[in-house]
mmCIF file of C-alpha atoms in Angstrom:
data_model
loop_
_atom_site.group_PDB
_atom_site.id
_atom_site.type_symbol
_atom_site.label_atom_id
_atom_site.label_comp_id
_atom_site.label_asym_id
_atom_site.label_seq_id
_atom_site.Cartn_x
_atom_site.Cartn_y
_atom_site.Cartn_z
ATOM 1 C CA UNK A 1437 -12.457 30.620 21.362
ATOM 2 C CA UNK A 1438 -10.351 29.931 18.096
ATOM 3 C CA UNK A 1439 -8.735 26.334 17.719
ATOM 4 C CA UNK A 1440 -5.189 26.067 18.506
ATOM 5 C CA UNK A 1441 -2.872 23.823 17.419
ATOM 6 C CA UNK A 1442 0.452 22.857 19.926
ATOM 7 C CA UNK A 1443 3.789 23.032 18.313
ATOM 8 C CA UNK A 1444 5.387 19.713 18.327
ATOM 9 C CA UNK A 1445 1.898 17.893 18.473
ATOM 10 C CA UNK A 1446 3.168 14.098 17.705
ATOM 11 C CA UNK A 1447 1.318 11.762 15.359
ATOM 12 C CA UNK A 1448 1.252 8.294 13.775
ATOM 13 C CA UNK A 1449 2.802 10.198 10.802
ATOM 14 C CA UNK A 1450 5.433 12.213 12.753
ATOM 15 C CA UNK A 1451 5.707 15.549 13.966
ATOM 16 C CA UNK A 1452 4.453 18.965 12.633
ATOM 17 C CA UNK A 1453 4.676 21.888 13.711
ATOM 18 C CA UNK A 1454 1.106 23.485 12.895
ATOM 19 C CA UNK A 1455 -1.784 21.872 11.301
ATOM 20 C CA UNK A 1456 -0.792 22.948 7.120
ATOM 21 C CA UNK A 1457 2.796 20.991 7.853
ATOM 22 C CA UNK A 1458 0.978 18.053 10.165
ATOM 23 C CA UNK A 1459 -1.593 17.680 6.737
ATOM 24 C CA UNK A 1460 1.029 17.658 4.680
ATOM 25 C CA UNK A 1461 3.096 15.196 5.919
ATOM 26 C CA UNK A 1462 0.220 13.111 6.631
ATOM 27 C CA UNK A 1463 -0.763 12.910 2.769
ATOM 28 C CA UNK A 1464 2.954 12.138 1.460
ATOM 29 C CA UNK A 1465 2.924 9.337 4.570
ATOM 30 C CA UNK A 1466 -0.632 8.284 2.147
ATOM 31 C CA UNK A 1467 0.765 8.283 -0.636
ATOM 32 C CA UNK A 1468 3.739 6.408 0.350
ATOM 33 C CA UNK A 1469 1.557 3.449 1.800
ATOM 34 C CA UNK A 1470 -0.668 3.866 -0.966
ATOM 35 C CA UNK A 1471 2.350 2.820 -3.256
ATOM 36 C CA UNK A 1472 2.875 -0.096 -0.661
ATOM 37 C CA UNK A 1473 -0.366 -1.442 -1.617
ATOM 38 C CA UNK A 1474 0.254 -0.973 -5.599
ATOM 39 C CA UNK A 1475 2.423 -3.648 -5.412
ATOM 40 C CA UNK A 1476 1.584 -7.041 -6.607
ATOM 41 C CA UNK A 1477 1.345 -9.784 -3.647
ATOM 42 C CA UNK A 1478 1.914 -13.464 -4.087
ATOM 43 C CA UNK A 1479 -1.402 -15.672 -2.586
ATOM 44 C CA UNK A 1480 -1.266 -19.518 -2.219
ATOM 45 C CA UNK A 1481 -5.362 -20.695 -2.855
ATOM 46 C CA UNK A 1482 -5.213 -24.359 -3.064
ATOM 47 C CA UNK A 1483 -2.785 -25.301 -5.916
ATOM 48 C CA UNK A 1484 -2.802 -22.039 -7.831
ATOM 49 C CA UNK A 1485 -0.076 -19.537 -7.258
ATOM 50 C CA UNK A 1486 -1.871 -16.096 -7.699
ATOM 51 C CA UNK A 1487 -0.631 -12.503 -7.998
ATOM 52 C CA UNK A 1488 -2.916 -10.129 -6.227
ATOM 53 C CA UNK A 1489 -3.132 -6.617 -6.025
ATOM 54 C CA UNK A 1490 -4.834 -5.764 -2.539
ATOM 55 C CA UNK A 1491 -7.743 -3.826 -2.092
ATOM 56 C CA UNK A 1492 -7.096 -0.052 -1.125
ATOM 57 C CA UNK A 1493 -10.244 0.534 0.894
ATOM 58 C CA UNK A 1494 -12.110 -2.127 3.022
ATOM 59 C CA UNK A 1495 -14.969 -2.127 0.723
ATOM 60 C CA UNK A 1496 -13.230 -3.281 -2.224
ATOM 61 C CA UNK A 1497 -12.119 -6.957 -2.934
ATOM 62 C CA UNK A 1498 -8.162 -7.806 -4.042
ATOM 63 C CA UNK A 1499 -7.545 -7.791 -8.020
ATOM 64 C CA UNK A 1500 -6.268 -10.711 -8.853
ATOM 65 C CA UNK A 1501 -3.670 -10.325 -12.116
ATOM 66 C CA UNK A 1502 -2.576 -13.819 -13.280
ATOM 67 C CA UNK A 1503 -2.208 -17.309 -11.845
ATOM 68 C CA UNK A 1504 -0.092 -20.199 -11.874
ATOM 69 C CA UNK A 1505 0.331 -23.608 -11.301
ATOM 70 C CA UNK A 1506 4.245 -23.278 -10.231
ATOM 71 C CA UNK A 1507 6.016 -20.739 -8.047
ATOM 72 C CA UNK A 1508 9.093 -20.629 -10.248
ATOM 73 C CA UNK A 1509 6.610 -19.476 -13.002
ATOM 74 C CA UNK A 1510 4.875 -17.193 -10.747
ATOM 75 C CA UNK A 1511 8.518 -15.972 -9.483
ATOM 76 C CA UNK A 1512 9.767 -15.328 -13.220
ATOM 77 C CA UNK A 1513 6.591 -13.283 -14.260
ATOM 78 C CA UNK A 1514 6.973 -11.077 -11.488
ATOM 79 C CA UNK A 1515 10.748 -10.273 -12.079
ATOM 80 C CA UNK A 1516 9.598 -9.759 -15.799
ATOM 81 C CA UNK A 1517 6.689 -7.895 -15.183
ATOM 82 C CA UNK A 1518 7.257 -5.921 -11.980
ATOM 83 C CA UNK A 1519 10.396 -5.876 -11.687
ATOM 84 C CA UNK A 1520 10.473 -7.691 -7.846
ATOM 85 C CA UNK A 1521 13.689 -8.811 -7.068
#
């Protein structure tokens, strides 16, 4: 008996109304989250300031860009560099 798929089917992404739209929407919802993760974080480890880049799969450990002794230095190389606001 073939698969079938129910019009309407709800997911964490949305709704789709056959599998091609539900996969679809599913990898621009990806790629939008992916972006998310792109972004440079600000971490506090001790007295350092450091701008992270988290890891995009479980496996992998954050990349940690630069770090700083201040958070108005840390604040101003982000608005030059990243363009954070």
């Amino acid at each position: 008996m073939p698969q079938r798929w129910r019009v309407g089917r709800s997911t964490n992404f949305g709704t789709a109304d056959n599998f091609d739209a539900a996969r679809g929407l599913a990898e621009a919802k990806q790629m939008e989250w992916f972006r998310v993760r792109e972004r440079p974080v600000v971490s506090i480890d001790g007295y350092q300031i450091l701008i992270v880049r988290e890891a995009q799969q479980s496996d992998e450990e954050p990349q940690q860009l630069v770090a700083f002794l201040s958070i108005q230095v840390a604040e101003e190389h982000l608005r030059a560099n990243f363009l954070v606001v």
